[in-house]
mmCIF file of C-alpha atoms in Angstrom:
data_model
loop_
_atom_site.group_PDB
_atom_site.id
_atom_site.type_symbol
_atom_site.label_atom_id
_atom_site.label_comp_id
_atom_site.label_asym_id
_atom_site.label_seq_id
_atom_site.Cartn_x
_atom_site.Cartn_y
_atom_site.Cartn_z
ATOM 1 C CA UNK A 661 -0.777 -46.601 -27.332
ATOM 2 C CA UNK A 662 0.700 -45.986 -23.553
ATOM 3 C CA UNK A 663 4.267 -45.044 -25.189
ATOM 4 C CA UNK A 664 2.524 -42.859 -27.967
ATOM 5 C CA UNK A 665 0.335 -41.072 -24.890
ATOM 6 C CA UNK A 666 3.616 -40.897 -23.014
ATOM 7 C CA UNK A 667 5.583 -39.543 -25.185
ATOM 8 C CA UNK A 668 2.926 -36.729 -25.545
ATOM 9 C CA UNK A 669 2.990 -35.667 -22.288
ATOM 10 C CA UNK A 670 6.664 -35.594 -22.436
ATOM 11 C CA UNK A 671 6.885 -33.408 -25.266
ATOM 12 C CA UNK A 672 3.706 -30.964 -23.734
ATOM 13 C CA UNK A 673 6.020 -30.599 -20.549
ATOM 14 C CA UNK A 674 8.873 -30.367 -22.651
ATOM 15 C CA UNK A 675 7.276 -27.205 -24.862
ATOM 16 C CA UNK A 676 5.866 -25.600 -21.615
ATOM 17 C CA UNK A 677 9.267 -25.700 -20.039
ATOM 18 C CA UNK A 678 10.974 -24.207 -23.159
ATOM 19 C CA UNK A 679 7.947 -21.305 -23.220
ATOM 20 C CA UNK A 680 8.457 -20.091 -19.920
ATOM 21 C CA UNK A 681 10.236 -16.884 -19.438
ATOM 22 C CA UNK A 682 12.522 -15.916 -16.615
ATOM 23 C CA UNK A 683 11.817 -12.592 -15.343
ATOM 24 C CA UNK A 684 12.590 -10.469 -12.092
ATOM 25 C CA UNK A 685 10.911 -8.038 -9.669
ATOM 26 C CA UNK A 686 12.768 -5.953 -7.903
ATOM 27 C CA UNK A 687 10.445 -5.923 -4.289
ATOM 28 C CA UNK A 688 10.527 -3.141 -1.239
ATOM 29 C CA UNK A 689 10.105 -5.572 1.912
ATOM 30 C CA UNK A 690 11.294 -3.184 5.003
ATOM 31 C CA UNK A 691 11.415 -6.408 7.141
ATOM 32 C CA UNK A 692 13.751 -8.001 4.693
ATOM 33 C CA UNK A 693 13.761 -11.501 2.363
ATOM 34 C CA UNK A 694 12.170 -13.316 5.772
ATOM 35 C CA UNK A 695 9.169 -11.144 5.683
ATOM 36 C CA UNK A 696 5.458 -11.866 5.098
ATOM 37 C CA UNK A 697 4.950 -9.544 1.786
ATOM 38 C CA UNK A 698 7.543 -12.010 0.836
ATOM 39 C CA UNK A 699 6.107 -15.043 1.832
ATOM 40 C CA UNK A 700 3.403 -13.610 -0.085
ATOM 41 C CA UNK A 701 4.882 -12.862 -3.081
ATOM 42 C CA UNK A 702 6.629 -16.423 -3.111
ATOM 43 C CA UNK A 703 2.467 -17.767 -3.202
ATOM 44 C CA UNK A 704 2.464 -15.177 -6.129
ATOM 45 C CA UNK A 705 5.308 -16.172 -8.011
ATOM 46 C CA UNK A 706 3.643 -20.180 -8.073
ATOM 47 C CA UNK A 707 0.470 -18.465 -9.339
ATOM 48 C CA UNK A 708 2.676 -16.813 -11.730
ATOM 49 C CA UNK A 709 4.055 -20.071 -13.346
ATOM 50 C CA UNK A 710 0.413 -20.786 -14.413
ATOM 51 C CA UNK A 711 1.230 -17.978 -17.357
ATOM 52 C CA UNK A 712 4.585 -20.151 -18.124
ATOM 53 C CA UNK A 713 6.724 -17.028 -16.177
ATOM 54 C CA UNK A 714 9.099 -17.653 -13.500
ATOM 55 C CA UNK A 715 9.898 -14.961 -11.089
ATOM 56 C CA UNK A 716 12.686 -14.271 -9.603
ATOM 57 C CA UNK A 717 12.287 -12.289 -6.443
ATOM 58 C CA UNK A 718 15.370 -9.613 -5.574
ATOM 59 C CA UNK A 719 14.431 -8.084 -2.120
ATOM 60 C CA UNK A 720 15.329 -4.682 -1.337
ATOM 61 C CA UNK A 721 14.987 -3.226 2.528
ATOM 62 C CA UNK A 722 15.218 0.323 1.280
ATOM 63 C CA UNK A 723 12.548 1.570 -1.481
ATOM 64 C CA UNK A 724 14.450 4.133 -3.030
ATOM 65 C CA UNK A 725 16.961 0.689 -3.901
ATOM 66 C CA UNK A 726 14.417 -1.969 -5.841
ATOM 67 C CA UNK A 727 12.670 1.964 -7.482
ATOM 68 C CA UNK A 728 16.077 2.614 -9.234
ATOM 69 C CA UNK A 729 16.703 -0.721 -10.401
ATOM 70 C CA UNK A 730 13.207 -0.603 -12.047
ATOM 71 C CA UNK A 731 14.062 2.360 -13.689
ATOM 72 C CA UNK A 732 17.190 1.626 -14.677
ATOM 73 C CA UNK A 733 15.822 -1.662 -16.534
ATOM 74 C CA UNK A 734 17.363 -4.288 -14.008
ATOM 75 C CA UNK A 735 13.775 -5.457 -13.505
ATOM 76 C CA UNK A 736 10.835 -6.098 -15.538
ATOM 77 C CA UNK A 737 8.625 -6.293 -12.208
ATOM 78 C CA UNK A 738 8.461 -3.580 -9.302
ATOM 79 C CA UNK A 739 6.809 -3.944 -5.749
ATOM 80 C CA UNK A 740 6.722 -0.420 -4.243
ATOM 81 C CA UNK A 741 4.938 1.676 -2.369
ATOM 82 C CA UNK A 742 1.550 3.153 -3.168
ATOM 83 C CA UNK A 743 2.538 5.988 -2.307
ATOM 84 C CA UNK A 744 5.527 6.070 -4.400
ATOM 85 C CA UNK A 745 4.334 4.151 -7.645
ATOM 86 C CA UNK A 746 1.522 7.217 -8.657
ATOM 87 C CA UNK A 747 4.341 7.863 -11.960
ATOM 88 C CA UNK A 748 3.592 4.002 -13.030
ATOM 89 C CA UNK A 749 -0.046 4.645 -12.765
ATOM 90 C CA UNK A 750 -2.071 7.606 -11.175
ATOM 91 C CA UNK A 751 -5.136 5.270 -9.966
ATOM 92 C CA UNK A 752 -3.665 2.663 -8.293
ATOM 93 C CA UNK A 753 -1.078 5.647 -6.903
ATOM 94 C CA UNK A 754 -4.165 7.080 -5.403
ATOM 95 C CA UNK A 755 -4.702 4.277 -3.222
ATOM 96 C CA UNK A 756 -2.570 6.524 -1.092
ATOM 97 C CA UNK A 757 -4.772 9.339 -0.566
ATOM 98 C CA UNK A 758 -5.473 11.106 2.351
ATOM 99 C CA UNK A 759 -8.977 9.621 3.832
ATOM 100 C CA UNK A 760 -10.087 7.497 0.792
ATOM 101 C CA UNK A 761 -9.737 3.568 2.415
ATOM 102 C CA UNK A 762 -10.560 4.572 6.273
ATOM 103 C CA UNK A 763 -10.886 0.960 7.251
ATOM 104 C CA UNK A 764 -9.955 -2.805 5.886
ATOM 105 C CA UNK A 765 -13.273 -3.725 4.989
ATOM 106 C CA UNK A 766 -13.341 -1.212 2.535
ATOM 107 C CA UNK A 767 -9.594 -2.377 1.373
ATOM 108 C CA UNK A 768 -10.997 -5.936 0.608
ATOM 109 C CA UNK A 769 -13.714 -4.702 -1.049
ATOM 110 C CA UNK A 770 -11.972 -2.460 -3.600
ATOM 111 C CA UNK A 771 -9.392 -5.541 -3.919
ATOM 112 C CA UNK A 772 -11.896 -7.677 -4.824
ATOM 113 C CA UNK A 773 -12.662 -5.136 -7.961
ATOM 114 C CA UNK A 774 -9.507 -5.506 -9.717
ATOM 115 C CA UNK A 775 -10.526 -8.264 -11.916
ATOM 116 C CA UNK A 776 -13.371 -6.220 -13.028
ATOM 117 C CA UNK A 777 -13.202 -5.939 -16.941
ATOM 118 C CA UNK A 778 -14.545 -1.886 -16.431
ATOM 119 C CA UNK A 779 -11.496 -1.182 -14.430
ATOM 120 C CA UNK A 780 -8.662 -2.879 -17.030
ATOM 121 C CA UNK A 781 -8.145 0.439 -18.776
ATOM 122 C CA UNK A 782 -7.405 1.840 -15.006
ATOM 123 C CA UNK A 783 -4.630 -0.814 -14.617
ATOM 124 C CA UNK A 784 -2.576 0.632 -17.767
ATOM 125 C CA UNK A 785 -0.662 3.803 -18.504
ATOM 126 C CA UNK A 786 1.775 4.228 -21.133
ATOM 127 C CA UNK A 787 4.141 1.186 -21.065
ATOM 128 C CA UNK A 788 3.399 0.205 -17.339
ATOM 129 C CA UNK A 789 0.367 -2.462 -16.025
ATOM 130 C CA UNK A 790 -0.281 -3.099 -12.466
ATOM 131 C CA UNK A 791 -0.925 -6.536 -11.942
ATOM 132 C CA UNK A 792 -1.781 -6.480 -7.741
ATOM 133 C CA UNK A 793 -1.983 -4.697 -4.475
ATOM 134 C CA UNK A 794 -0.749 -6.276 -1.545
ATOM 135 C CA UNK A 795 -2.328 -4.600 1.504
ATOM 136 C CA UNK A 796 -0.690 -3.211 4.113
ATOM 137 C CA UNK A 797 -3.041 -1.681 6.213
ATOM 138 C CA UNK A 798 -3.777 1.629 7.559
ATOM 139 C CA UNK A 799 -1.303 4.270 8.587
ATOM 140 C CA UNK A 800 -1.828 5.892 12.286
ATOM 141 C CA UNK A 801 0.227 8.486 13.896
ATOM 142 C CA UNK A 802 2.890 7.341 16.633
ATOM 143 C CA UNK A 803 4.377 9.996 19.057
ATOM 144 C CA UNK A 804 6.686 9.319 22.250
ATOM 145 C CA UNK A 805 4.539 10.888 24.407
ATOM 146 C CA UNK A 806 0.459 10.551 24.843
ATOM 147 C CA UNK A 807 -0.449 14.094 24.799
ATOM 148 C CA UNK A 808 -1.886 14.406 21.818
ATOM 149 C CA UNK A 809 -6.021 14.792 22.429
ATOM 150 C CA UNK A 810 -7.330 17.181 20.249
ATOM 151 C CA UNK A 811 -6.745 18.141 16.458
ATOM 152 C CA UNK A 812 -5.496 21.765 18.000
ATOM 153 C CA UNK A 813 -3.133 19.467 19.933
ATOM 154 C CA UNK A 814 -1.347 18.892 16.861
ATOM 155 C CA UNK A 815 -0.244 22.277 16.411
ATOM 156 C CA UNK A 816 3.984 23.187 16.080
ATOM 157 C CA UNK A 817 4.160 19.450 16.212
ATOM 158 C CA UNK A 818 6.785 17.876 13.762
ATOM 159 C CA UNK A 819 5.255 15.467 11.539
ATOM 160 C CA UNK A 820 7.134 13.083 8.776
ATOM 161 C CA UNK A 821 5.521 13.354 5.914
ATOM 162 C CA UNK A 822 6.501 11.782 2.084
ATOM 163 C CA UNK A 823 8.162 14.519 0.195
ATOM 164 C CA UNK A 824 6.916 12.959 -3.009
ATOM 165 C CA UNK A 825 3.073 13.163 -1.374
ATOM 166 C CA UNK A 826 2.210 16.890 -1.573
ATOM 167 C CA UNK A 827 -1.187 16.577 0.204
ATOM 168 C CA UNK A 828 0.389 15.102 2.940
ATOM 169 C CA UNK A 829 2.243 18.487 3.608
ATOM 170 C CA UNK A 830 -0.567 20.310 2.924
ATOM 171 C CA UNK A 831 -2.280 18.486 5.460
ATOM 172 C CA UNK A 832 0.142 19.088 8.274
ATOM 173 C CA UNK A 833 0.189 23.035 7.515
ATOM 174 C CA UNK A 834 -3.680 22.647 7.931
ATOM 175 C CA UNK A 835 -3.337 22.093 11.506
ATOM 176 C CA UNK A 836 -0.465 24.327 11.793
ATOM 177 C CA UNK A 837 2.226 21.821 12.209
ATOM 178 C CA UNK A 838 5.777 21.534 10.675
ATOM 179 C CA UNK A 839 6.096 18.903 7.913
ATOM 180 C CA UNK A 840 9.514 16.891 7.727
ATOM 181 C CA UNK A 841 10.347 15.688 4.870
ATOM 182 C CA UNK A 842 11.278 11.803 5.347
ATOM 183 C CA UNK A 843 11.340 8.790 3.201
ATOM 184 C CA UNK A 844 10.379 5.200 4.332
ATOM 185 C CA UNK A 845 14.139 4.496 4.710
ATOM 186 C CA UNK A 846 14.955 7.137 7.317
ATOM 187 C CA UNK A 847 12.008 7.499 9.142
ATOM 188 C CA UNK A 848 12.075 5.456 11.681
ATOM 189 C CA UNK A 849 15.502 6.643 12.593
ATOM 190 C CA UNK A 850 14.454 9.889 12.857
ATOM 191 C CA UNK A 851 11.871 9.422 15.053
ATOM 192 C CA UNK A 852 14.135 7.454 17.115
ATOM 193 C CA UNK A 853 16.223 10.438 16.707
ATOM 194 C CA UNK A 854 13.645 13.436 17.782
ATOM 195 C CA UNK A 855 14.090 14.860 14.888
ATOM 196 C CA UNK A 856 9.841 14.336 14.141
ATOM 197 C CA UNK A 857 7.175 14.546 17.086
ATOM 198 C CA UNK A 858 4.929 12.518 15.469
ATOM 199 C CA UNK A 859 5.555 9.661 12.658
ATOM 200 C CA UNK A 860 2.318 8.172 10.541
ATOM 201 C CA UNK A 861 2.872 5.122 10.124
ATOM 202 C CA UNK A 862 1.009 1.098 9.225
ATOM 203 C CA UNK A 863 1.726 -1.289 11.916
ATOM 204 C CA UNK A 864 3.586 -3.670 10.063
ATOM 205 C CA UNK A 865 6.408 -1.436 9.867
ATOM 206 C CA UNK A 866 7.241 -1.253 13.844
ATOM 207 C CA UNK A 867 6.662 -5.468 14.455
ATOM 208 C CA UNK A 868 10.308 -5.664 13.845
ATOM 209 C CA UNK A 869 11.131 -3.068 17.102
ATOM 210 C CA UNK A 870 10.647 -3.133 20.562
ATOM 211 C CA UNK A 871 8.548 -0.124 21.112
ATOM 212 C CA UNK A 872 8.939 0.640 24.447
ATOM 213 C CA UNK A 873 12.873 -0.313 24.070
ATOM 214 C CA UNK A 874 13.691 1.654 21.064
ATOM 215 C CA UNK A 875 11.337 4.280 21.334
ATOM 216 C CA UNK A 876 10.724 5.109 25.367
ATOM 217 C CA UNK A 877 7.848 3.731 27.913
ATOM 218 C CA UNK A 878 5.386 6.755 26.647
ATOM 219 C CA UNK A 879 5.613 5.746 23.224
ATOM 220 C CA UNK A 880 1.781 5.105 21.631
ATOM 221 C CA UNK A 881 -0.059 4.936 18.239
ATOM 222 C CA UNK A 882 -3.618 6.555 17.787
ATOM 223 C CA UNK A 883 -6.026 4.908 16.766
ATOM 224 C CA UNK A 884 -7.169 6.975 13.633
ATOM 225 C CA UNK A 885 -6.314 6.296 10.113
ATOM 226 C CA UNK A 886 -4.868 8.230 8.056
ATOM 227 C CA UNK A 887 -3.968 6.950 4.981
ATOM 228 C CA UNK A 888 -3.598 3.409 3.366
ATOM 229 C CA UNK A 889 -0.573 1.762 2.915
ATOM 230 C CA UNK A 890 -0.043 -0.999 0.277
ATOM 231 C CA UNK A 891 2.138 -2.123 -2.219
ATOM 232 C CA UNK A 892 2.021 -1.800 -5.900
ATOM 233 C CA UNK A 893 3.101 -4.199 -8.279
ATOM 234 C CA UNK A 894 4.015 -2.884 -11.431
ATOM 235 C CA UNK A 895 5.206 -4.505 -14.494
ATOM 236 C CA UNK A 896 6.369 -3.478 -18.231
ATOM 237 C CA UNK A 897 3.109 -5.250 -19.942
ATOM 238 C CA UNK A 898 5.263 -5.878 -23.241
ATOM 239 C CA UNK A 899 7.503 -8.322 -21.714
ATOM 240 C CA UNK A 900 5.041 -10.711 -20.161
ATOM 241 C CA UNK A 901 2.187 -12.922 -21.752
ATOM 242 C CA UNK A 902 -0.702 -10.603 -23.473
ATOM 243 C CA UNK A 903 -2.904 -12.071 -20.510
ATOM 244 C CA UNK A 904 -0.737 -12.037 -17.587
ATOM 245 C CA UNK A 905 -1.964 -8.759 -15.724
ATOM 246 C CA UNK A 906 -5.791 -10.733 -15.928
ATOM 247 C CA UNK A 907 -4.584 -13.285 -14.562
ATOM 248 C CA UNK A 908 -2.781 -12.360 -11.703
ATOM 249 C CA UNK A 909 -5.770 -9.408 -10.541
ATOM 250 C CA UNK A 910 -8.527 -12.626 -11.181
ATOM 251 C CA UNK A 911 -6.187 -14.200 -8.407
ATOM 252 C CA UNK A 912 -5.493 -11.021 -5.973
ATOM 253 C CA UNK A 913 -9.522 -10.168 -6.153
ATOM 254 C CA UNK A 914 -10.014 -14.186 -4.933
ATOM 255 C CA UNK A 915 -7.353 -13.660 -2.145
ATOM 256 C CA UNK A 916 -8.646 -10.482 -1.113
ATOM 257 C CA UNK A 917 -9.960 -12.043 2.456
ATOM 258 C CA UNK A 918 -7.057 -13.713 2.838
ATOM 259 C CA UNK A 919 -4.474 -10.469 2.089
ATOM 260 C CA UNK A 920 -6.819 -8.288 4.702
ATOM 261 C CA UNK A 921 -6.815 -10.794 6.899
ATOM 262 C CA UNK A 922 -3.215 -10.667 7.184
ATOM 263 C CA UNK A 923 -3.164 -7.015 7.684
ATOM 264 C CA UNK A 924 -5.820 -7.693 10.665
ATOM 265 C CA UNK A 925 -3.240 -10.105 12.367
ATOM 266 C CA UNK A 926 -0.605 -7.486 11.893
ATOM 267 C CA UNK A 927 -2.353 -4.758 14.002
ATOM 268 C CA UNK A 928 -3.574 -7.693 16.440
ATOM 269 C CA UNK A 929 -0.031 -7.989 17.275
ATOM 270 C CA UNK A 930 0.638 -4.784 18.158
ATOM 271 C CA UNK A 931 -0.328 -4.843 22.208
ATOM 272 C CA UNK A 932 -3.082 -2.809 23.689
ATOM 273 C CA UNK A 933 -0.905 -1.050 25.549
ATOM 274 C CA UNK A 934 0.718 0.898 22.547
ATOM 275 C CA UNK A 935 -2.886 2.540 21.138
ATOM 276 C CA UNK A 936 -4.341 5.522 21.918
ATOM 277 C CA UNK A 937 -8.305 6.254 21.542
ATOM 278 C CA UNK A 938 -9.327 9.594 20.488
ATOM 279 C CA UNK A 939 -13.178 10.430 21.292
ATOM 280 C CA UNK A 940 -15.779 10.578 18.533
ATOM 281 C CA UNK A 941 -16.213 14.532 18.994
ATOM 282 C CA UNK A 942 -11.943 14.441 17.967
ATOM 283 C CA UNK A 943 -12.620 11.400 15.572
ATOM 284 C CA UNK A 944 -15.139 14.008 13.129
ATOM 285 C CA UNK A 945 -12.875 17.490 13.611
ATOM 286 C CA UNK A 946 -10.016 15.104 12.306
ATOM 287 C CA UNK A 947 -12.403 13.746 9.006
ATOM 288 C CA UNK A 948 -13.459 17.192 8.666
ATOM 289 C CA UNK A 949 -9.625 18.585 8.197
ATOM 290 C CA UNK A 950 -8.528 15.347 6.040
ATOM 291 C CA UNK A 951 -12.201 16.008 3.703
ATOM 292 C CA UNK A 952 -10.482 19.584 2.790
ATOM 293 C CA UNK A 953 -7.343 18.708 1.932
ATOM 294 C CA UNK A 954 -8.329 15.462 -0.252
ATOM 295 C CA UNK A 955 -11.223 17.597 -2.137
ATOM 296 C CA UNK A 956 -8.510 20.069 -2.244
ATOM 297 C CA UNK A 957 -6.444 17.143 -4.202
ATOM 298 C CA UNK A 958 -9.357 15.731 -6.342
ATOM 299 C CA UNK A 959 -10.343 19.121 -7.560
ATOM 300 C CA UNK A 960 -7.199 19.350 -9.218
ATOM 301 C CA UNK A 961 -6.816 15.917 -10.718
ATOM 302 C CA UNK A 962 -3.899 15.060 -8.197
ATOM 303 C CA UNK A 963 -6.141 11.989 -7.442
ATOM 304 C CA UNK A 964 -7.368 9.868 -10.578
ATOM 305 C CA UNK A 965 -10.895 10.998 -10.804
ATOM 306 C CA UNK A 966 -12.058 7.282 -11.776
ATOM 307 C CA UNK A 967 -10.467 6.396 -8.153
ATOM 308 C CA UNK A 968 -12.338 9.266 -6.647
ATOM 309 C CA UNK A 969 -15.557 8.154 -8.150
ATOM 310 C CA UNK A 970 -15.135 4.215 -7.326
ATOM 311 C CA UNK A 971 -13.944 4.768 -3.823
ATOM 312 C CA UNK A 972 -16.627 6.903 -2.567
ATOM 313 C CA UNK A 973 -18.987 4.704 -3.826
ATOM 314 C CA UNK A 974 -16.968 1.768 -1.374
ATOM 315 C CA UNK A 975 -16.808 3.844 1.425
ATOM 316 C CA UNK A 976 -20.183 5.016 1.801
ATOM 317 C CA UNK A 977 -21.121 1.529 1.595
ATOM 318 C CA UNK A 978 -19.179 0.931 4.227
ATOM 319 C CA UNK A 979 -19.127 3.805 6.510
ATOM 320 C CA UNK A 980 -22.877 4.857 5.550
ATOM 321 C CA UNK A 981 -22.400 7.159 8.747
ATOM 322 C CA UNK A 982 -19.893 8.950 7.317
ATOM 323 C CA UNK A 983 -20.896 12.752 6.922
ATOM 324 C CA UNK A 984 -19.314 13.395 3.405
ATOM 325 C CA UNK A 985 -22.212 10.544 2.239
ATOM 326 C CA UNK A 986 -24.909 13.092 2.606
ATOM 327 C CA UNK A 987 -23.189 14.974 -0.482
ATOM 328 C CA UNK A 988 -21.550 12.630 -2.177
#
């Protein structure tokens, strides 16, 4: 009876190893393979095996990189910006908009919604499924030299901005500033370079530089948010089990904490001496700017109205102070 039992088991682990499939996600990490969206997706990969599919990880510094070998079919499995992944699928892509996730508490909580069987539709367009969103964390505006006080302050300032992200240039000629056009591979160089004032950016980007070093002794990040950054993973749903987008969002909603949490660590280790405070008077003229050029956006169906209508919802829960919550 113990050999016929034995031999059962044998043959179940035999079957499952012959059912697994081998498949490959091309991944934008700018810190490289030794960096903690790795380390993440590695924990994401184990969950993975759970749906008999074995990931292979091929890490790409620059984004434009792992995007072309996704569209080129090299990879079943992209991890990309949000801001760059809106083709794939226009509500997660909208993740990225100007002034929708302010703060991480609101980032958890929409994480924590992916599992939810109302939004499954949301997760799918055309032959693409995202599976998860790995947090990054908010993007604030670094400049080399703390005179920035006032929104008027930002005017003839040059700002980077995503070429691919119109509202983001919209928003810059709302102040009267000069958008640059920049992608997340040269923009840190050309701030370095002076060729941008100003550079938005999420913390976890600049842990790998010395600020004061590479940058100057005046160099300092305020401490407003404008956008959020995360990552996007995308797959082609017909090559994986019928179930395996479920699966893996029933595991990023339970991990939600845990993924913020990181971000929160990330902007811990930036030093205090690096951020800037803006006053609450500056802190409302700057909402009231982003407000009119993301109603701008979701008037015209750049944003995915579902997003629109799910996100305000989360951030007035949050942020019940917020003045857009009187007419929302």
């Amino acid at each position: 009876m113990f050999k016929q039992a034995f031999g059962s088991l044998l043959l179940l682990i035999v079957v499952q190893q012959v059912a697994a499939v081998e498949k490959t996600w091309c991944v934008y990490d700018p810190v490289g393979a030794q960096g903690d969206i790795t380390r993440r997706l590695k924990e994401i990969a184990l969950y993975a095996q759970r749906d008999q599919v074995n990931l292979q990880l091929k890490i790409y510094q620059h984004e434009t990189e792992a995007i072309a070998q996704f569209n080129q079919k090299k990879c079943s499995g992209l991890v990309a910006t949000n801001f760059n992944t809106r083709n794939y699928n226009a509500f997660m892509g909208s993740t990225a908009g100007v002034g929708f996730i302010t703060n991480n508490i609101t980032a958890q909580h929409f994480i924590q919604l992916l599992n939810q069987p109302a939004l499954r539709s949301a997760m799918q367009q055309g032959e693409y499924e995202v599976v998860g969103f790995i947090p990054v964390g908010m993007t604030y505006m670094m400049l080399k030299t703390p005179t920035l006080y006032k929104v008027t302050d930002l005017k003839n300032n040059r700002i980077g901005v995503l070429a691919e992200v119109p509202p983001q240039t919209a928003l810059v000629r709302s102040v009267r500033a000069q958008p640059v056009a920049l992608s997340f591979d040269n923009a840190i160089k050309a701030f370095k370079n002076n060729q941008v004032d100003i550079l938005p950016v999420p913390v976890y980007a600049l842990l790998a530089y010395n600020l004061r070093k590479e940058f100057g002794e005046s160099t300092r990040v305020i401490n407003f948010p404008v956008v959020y950054a995360g990552l996007n993973i995308v797959i082609r749903a017909a090559e994986y089990p019928s179930d395996f987008g479920v699966n893996m969002r029933h595991w990023f909603a339970g991990q939600a904490r845990v993924l913020v949490g990181q971000v929160i660590r990330w902007e811990n280790r930036l030093p205090a001496y690096y951020w800037m405070d803006v006053s609450a008077t500056e802190k409302q003229a700057y909402n009231v700017v982003i407000a009119k050029v993301r109603n701008q956006y979701s008037q015209n169906f750049f944003y995915d109205p579902r997003f629109v209508k799910l996100i305000k919802k989360l951030r007035c829960k949050d942020e019940p102070q917020y003045f857009e919550c009187q007419i929302w």
